[in-house]
Coordinates of C-alpha atoms (C1' of nucleotides) in Angstrom, one line a residue:
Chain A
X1 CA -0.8 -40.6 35.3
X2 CA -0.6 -44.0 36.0
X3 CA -3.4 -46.6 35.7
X4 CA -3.5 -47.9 39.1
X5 CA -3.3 -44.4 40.8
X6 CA -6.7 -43.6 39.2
X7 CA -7.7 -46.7 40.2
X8 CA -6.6 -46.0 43.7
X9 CA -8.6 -42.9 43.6
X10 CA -11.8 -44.2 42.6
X11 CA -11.5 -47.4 44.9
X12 CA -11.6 -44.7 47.9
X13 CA -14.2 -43.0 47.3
X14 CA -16.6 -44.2 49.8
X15 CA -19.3 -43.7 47.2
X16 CA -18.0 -46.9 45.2
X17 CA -17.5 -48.6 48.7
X18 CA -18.9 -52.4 48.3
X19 CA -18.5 -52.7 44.5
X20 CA -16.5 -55.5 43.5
X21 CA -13.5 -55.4 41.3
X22 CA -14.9 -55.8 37.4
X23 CA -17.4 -52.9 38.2
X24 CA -14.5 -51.4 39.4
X25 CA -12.6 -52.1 35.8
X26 CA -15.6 -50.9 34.3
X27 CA -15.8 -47.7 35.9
X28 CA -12.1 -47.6 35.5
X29 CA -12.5 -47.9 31.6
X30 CA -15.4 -45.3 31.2
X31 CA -13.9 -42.6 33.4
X32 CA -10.6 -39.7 32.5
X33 CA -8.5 -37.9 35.0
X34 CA -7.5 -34.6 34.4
X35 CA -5.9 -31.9 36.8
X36 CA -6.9 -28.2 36.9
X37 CA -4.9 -25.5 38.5
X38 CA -5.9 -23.1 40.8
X39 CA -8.5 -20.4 40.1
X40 CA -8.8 -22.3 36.7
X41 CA -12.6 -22.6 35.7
X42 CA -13.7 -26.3 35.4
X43 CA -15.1 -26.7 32.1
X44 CA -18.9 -28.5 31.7
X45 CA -18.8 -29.5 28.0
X46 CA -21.7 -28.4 26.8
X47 CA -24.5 -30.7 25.1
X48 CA -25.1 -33.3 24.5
X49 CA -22.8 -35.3 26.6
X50 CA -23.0 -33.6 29.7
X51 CA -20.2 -35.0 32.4
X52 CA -20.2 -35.8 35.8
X53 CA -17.1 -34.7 38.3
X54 CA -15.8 -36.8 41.0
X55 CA -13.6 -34.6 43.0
X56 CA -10.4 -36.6 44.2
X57 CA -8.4 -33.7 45.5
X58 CA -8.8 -29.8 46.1
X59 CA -11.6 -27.8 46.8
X60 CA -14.1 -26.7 44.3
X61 CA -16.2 -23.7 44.2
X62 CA -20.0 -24.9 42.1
X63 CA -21.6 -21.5 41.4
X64 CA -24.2 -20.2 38.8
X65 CA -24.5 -16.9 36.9
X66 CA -28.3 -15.1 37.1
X67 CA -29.4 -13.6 34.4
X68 CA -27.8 -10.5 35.0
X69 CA -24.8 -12.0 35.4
X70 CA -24.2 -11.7 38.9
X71 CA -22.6 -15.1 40.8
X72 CA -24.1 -17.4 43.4
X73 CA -22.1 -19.5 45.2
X74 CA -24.1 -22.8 45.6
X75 CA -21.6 -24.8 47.0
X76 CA -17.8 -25.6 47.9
X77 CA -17.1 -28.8 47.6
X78 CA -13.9 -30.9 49.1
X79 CA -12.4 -34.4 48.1
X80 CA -14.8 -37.2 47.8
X81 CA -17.3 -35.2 46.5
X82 CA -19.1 -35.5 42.7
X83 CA -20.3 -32.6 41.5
X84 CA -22.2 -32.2 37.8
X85 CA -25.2 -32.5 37.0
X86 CA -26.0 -35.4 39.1
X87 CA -29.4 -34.7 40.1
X88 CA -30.2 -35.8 36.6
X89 CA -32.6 -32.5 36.1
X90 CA -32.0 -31.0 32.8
X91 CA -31.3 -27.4 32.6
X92 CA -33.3 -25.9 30.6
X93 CA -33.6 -21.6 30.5
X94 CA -30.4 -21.0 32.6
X95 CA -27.3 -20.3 32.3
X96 CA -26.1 -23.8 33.8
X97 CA -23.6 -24.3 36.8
X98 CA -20.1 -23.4 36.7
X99 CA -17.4 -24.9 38.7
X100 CA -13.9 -23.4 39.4
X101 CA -10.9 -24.7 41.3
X102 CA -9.9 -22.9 44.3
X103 CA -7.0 -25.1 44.4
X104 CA -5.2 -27.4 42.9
X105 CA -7.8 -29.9 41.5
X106 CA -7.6 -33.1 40.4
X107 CA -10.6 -34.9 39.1
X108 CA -12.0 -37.6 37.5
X109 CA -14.7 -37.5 34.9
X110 CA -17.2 -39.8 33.4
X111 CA -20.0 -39.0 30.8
X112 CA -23.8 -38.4 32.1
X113 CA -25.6 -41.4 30.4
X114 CA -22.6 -44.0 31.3
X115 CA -23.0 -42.8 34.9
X116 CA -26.9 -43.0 34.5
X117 CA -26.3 -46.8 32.9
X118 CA -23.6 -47.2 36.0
X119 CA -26.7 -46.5 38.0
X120 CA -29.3 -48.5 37.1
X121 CA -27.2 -51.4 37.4
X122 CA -26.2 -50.8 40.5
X123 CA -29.3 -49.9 43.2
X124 CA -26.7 -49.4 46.1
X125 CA -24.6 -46.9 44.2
X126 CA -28.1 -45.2 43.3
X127 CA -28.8 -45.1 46.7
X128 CA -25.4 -43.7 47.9
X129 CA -25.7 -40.9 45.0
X130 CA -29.3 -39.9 46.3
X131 CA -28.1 -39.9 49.9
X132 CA -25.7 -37.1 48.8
X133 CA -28.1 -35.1 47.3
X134 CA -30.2 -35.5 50.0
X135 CA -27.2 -34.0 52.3
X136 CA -27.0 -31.3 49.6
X137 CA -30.4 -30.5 50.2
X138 CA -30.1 -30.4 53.8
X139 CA -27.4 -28.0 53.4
X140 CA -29.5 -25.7 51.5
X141 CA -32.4 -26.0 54.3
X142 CA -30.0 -25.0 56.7
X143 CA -28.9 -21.6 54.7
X144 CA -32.9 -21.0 54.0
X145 CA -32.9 -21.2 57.8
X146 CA -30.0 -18.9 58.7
X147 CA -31.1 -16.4 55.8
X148 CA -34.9 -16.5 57.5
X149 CA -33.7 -15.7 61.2
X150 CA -30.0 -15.2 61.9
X151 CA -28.5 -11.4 61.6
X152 CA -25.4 -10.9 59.3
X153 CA -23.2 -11.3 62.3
X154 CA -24.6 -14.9 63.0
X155 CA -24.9 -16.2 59.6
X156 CA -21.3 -15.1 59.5
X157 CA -19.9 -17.3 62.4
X158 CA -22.2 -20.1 60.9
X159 CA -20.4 -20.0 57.8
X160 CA -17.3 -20.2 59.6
X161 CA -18.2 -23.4 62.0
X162 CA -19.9 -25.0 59.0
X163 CA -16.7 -24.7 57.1
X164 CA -14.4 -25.6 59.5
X165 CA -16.3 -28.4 60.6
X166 CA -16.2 -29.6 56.7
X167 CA -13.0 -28.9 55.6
X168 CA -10.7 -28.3 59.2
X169 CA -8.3 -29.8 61.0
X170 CA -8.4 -30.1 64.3
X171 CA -4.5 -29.7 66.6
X172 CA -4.8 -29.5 70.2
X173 CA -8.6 -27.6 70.5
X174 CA -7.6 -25.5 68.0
X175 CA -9.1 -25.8 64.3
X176 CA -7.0 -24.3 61.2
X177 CA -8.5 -24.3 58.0
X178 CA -7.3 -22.8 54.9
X179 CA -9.4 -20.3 52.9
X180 CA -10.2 -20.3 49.6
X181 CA -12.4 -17.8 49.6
X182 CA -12.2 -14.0 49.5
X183 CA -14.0 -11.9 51.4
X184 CA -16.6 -11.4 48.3
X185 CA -17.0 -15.1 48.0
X186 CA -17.9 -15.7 52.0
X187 CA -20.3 -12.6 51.2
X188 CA -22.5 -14.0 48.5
X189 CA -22.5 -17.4 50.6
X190 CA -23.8 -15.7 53.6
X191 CA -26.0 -13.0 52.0
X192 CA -24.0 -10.0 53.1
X193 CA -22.2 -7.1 51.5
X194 CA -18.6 -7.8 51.4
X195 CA -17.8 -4.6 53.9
X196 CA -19.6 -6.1 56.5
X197 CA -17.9 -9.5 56.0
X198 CA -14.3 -7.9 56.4
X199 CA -15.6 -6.2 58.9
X200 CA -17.1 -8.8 60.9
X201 CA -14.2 -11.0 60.2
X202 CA -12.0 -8.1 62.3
X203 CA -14.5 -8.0 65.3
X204 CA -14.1 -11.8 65.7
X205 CA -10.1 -11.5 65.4
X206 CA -10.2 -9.1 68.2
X207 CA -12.7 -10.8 70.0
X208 CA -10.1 -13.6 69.9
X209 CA -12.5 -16.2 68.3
X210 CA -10.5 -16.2 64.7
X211 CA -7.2 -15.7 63.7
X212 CA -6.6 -14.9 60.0
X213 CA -4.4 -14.1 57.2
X214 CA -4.8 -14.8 53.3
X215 CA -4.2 -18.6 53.4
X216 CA -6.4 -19.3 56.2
X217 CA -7.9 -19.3 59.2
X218 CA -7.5 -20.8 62.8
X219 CA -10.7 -21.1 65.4
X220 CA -9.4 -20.6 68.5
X221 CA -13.0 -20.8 70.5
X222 CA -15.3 -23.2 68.3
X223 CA -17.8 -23.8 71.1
X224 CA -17.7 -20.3 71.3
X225 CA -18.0 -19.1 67.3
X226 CA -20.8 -22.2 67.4
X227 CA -22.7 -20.1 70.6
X228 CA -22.3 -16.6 68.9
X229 CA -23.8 -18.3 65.7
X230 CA -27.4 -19.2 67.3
Chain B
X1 CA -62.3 -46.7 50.5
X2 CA -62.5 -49.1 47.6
X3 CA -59.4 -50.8 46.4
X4 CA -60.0 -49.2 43.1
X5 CA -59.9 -46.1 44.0
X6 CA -56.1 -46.4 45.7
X7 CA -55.0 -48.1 42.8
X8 CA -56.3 -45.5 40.5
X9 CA -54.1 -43.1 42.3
X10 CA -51.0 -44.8 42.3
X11 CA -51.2 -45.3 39.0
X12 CA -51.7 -41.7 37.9
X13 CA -48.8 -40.4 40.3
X14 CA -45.8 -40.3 37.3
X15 CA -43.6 -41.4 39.1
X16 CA -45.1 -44.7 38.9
X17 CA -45.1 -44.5 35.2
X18 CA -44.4 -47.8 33.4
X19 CA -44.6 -50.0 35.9
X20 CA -46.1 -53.2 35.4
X21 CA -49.6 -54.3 37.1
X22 CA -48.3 -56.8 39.4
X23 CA -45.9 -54.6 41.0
X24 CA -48.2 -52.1 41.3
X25 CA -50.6 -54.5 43.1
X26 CA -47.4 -55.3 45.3
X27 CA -47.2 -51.7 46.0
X28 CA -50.7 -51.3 46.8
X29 CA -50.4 -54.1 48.7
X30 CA -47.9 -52.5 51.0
X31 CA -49.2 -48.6 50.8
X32 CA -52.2 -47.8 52.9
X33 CA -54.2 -44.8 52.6
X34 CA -55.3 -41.7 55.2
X35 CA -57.3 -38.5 54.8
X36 CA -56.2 -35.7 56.5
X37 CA -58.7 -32.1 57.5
X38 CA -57.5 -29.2 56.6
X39 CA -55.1 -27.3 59.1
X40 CA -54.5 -30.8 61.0
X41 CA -50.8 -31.8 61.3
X42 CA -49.5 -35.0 59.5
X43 CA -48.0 -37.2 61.9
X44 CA -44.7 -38.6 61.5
X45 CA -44.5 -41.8 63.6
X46 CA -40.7 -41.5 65.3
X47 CA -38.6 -44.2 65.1
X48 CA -37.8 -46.7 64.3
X49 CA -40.4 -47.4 61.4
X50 CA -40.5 -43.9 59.3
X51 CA -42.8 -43.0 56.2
X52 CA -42.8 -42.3 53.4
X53 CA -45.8 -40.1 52.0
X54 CA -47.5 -39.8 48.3
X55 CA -49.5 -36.8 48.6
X56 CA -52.8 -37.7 46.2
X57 CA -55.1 -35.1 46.8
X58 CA -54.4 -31.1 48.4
X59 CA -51.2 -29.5 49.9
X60 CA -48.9 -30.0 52.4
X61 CA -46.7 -27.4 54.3
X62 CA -43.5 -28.5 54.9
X63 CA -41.5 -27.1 58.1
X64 CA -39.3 -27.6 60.4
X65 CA -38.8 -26.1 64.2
X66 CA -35.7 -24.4 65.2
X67 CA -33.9 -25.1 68.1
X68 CA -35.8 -22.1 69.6
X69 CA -38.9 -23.1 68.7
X70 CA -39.4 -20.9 65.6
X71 CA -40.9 -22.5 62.2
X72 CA -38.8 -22.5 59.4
X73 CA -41.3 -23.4 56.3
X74 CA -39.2 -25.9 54.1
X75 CA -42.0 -26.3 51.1
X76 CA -45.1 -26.4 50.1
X77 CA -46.2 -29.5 48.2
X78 CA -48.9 -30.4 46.3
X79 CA -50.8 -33.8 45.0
X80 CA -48.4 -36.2 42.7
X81 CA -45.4 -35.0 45.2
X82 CA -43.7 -37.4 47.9
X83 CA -42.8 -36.4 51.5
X84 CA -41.5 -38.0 54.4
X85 CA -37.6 -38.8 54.8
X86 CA -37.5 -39.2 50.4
X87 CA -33.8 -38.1 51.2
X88 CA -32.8 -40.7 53.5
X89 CA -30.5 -39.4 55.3
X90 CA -30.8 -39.5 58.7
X91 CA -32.3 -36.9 61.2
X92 CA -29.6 -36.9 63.8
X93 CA -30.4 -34.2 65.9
X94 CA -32.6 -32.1 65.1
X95 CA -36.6 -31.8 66.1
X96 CA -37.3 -34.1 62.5
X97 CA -39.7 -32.4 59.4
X98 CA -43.1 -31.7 60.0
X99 CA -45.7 -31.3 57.9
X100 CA -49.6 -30.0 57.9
X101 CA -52.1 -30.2 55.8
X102 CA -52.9 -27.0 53.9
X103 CA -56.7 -28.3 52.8
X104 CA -58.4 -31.7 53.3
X105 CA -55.4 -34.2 51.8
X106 CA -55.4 -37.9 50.9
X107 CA -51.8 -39.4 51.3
X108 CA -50.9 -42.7 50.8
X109 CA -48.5 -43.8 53.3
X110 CA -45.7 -46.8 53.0
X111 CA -43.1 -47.8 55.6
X112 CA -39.7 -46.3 54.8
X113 CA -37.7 -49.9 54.4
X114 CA -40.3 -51.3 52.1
X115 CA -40.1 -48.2 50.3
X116 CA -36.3 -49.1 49.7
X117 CA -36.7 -52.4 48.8
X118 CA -38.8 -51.5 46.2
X119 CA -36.4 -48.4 44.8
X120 CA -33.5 -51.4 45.0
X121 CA -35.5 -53.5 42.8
X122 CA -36.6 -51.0 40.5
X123 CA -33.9 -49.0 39.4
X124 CA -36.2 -46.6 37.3
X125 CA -38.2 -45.6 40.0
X126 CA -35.0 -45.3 41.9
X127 CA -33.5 -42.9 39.4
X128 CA -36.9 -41.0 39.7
X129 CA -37.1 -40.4 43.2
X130 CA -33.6 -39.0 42.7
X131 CA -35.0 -36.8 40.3
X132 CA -37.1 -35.3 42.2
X133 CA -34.9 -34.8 45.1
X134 CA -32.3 -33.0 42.5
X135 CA -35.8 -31.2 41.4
X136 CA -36.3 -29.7 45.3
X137 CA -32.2 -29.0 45.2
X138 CA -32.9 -26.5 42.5
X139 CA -36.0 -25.3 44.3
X140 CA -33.6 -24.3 47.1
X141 CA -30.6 -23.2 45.1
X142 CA -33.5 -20.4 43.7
X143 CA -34.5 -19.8 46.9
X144 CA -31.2 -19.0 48.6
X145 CA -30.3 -17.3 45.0
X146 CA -33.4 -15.1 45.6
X147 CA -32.6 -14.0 49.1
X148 CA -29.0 -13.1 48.4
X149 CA -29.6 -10.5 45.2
X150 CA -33.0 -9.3 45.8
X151 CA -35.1 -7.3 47.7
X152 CA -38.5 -7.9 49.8
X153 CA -40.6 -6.7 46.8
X154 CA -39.0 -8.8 44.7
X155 CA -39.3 -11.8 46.7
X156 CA -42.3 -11.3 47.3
X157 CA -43.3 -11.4 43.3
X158 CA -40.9 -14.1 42.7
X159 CA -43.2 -16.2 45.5
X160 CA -46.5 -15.3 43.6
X161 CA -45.4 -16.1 40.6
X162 CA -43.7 -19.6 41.6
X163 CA -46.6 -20.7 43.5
X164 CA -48.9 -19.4 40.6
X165 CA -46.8 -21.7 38.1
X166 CA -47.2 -24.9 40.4
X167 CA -50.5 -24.3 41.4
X168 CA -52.4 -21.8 39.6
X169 CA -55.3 -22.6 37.0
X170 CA -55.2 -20.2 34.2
X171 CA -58.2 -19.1 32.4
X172 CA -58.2 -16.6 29.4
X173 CA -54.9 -15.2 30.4
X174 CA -55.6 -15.2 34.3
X175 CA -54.2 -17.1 36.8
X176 CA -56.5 -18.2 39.5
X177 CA -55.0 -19.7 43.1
X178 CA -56.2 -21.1 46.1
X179 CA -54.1 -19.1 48.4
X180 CA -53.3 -21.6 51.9
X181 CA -50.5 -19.9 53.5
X182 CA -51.3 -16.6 55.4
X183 CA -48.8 -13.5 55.2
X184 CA -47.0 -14.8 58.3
X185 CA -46.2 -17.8 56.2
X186 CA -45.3 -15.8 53.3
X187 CA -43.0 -13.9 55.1
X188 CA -41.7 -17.2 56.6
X189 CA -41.0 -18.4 53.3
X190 CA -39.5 -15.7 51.3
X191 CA -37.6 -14.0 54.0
X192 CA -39.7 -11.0 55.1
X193 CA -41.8 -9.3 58.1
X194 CA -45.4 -10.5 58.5
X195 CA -46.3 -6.6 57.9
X196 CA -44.1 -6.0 54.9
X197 CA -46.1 -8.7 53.2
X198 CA -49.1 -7.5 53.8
X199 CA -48.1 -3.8 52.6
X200 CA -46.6 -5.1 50.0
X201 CA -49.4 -7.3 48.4
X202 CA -51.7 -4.4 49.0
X203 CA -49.2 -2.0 46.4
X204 CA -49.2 -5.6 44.1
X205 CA -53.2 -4.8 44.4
X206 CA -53.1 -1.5 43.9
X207 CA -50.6 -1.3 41.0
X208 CA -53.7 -4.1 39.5
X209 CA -51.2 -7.0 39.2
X210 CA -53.3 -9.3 41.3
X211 CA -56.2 -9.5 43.2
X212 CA -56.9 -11.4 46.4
X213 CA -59.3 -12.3 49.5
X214 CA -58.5 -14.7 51.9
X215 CA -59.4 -17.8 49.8
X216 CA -57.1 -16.8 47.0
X217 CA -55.2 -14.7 44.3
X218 CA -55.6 -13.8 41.2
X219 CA -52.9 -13.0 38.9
X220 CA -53.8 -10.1 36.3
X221 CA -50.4 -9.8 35.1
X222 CA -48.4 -12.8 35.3
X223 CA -45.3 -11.3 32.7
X224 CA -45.6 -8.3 34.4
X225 CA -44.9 -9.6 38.3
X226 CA -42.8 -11.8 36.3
X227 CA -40.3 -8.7 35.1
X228 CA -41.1 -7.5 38.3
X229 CA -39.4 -10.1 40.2
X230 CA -36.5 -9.4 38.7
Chain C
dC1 C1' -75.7 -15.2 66.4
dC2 C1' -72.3 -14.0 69.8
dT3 C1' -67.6 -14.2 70.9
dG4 C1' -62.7 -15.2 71.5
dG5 C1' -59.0 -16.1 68.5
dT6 C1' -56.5 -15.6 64.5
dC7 C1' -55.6 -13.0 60.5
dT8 C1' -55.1 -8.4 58.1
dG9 C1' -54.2 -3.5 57.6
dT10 C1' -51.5 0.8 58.8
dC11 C1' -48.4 3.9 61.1
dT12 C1' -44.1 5.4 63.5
dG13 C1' -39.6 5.1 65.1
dC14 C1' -35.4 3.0 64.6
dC15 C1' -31.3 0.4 63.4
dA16 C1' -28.6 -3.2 61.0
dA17 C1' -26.5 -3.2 56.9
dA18 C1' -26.1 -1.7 52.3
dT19 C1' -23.7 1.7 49.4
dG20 C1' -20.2 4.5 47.9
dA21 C1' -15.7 6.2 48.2
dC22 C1' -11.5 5.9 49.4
dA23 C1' -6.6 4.4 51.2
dT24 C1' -3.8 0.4 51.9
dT25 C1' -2.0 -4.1 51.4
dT26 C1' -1.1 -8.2 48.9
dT27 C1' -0.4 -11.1 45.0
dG28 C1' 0.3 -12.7 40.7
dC29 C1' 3.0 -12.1 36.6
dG30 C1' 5.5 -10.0 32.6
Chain D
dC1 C1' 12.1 -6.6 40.3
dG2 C1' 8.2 -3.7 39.5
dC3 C1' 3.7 -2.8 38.4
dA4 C1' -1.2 -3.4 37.7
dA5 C1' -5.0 -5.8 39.5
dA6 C1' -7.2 -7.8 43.1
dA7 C1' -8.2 -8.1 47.8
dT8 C1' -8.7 -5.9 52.2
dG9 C1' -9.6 -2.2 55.6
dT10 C1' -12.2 1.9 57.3
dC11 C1' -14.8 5.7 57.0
dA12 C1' -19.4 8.5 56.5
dT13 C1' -24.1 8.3 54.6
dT14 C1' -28.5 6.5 53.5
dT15 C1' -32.2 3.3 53.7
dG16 C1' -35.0 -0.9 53.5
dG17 C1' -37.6 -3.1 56.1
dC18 C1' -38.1 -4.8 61.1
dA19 C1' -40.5 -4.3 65.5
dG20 C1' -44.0 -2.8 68.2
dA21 C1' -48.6 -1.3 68.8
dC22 C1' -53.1 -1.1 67.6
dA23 C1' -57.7 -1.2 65.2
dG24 C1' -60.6 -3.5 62.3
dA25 C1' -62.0 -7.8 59.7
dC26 C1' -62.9 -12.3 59.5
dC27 C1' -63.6 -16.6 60.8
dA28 C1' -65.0 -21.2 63.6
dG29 C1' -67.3 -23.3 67.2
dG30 C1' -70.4 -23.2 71.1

DNA sequence: CCTGGTCTGTCTGCCAAATGACATTTTGCG
DNA sequence: CGCAAAATGTCATTTGGCAGACAGACCAGG
């Protein structure tokens, strides 16, 4: 991989937006790239030198194991994301997060106390990164919220507005979006049994709302899906 | 309220730690102080100018209104803790936070853009407030975690026990807390009924794992609710 | 020291969804 | 290609806990 296509990479990232050009070099010289292939777990090296993720392309499933070894499904993130540890909080009992491509990935990664060090020289880039954990945060309020009031069916057509309105594209009215998540994976994010989810998933096809196959989904009626969901 | 007294308090919040004595008289300069009775809301002045709070003394609810007009109970936060829009990011649509006071609370309020130039020019306390947003991330990611893999019961445990670790005094092996949140907002916060609640801290009290009157709990068996909660 | 309002306690019926148990389809891969 | 593994689709069955409806307890404020 070439120099100046990581460079590329970084340079749009909105979170570096503003920097000038030697910070740029800088960040050039302490970050890697690396590709993963789908369904191929993304590794977190463990101690000491913990690493932060920025996500240039694919989608990226951040999840956790409970003691038990069941799997929550914090987050999926898109392109432009970072991912890590970035809220800087050490992890102390748990088994830590655990990322995993859901399709072909390519990232760029940096070590924890260079991006720290990045940080405190750089109080807008602080900002930006707080701002995003801030939206992360919001996110989570908002599943609290559906988890606290909204029926299985609801949180279900949440799920899908949310997820269109992330990672969709809109032609003509009509959103398509493709899925990398099985039936199982919706189900942990929306706190339902996978049954239900497959079968929910069928009531909106022939409702009309959804079309779907394997790869993905189309939203025929978002206002709709968006009024069933409140 | 003598000068002191503010200055005392700022000082002993952490997150202030290591700062030097002129900037704190800078920050004290630009914080101003407020007490609060018990059950009274906190007021967030709408735009443009919005707060930032340090909580000194008692507890704050946390909540927000849905759409519908139901409260959705965000946190519970007590003294040495921030509020306010720590997050920045902006409150579009929505009916913004809220927050009341649990018991009689000091805060220390500070306007929101002073509040940022002071983060930009002290990159420590920057990287701390982002701390402690990453800190209520992982509050959330439990939370959501909790109401996807266990039942009411366990919630319910996994609440007392949480709320015992941040706020409970222990003494010879037994946790004492000042209980502020009634069953409803229990039940608000970990998912639940109003009446399963109550039923199900009456088993708790009957299975002797805690005890409790309408001031507060205590906690008998704290490993035990712990295992419970499981 | 009343008294209206908010909290707590308890019971009953009921239903949304979980569970479990399959058949069927799809997909990745040797 | 062909096969095992994984993902879907559909049942029937069971159940956790919600909703509603009160009664009693506990305030706070006149």
């Amino acid at each position: 991989m070439p120099q100046q296509s990581k460079f590329w990479y970084l340079k749009h990232f909105n979170i570096f937006e503003g920097m000038d050009d030697a910070t740029m070099e800088r960040v050039n010289q302490m970050s890697a790239m690396a590709t993963i292939k789908s369904h191929q777990p993304i590794y977190f090296p463990d101690e000491p030198a913990k690493t932060i993720f920025f996500l240039k392309e694919g989608h990226v499933k951040i999840s956790r194991l409970t003691s038990d070894g069941r799997e929550v499904i914090l987050d999926v993130v898109g392109p432009g994301e970072l991912f890590g540890e970035i809220s800087f909080v050490r992890e102390e009992e748990s088994a830590g997060e655990l990322a995993q491509a859901l399709d072909d990935v390519m990232i760029c990664t940096i070590k924890k106390t260079d991006f720290e060090d990045l940080l405190k020289m750089h109080p807008d880039l602080n900002f930006q990164v707080t701002k995003r954990i801030g939206l992360r945060l919001k996110k989570f309020e908002e599943r609290v919220t559906d988890m606290v009031f909204k029926d299985v069916r609801k949180r279900i057509a949440s799920f899908l507005v949310r997820y269109a309105e992330e990672f969709g594209k809109i032609k003509g009215g009509i959103v398509t979006i493709k899925m990398h998540l099985s039936h199982q994976e919706i189900a942990l994010l929306v706190g339902a049994a996978r049954q239900t989810v497959t079968t929910t998933l069928n009531e909106f096809r022939a409702e009309g709302l959804i079309d779907f196959s394997r790869q993905g989904f189309t939203i025929n009626k978002l206002d709709l899906l968006r009024k069933l969901s409140t």
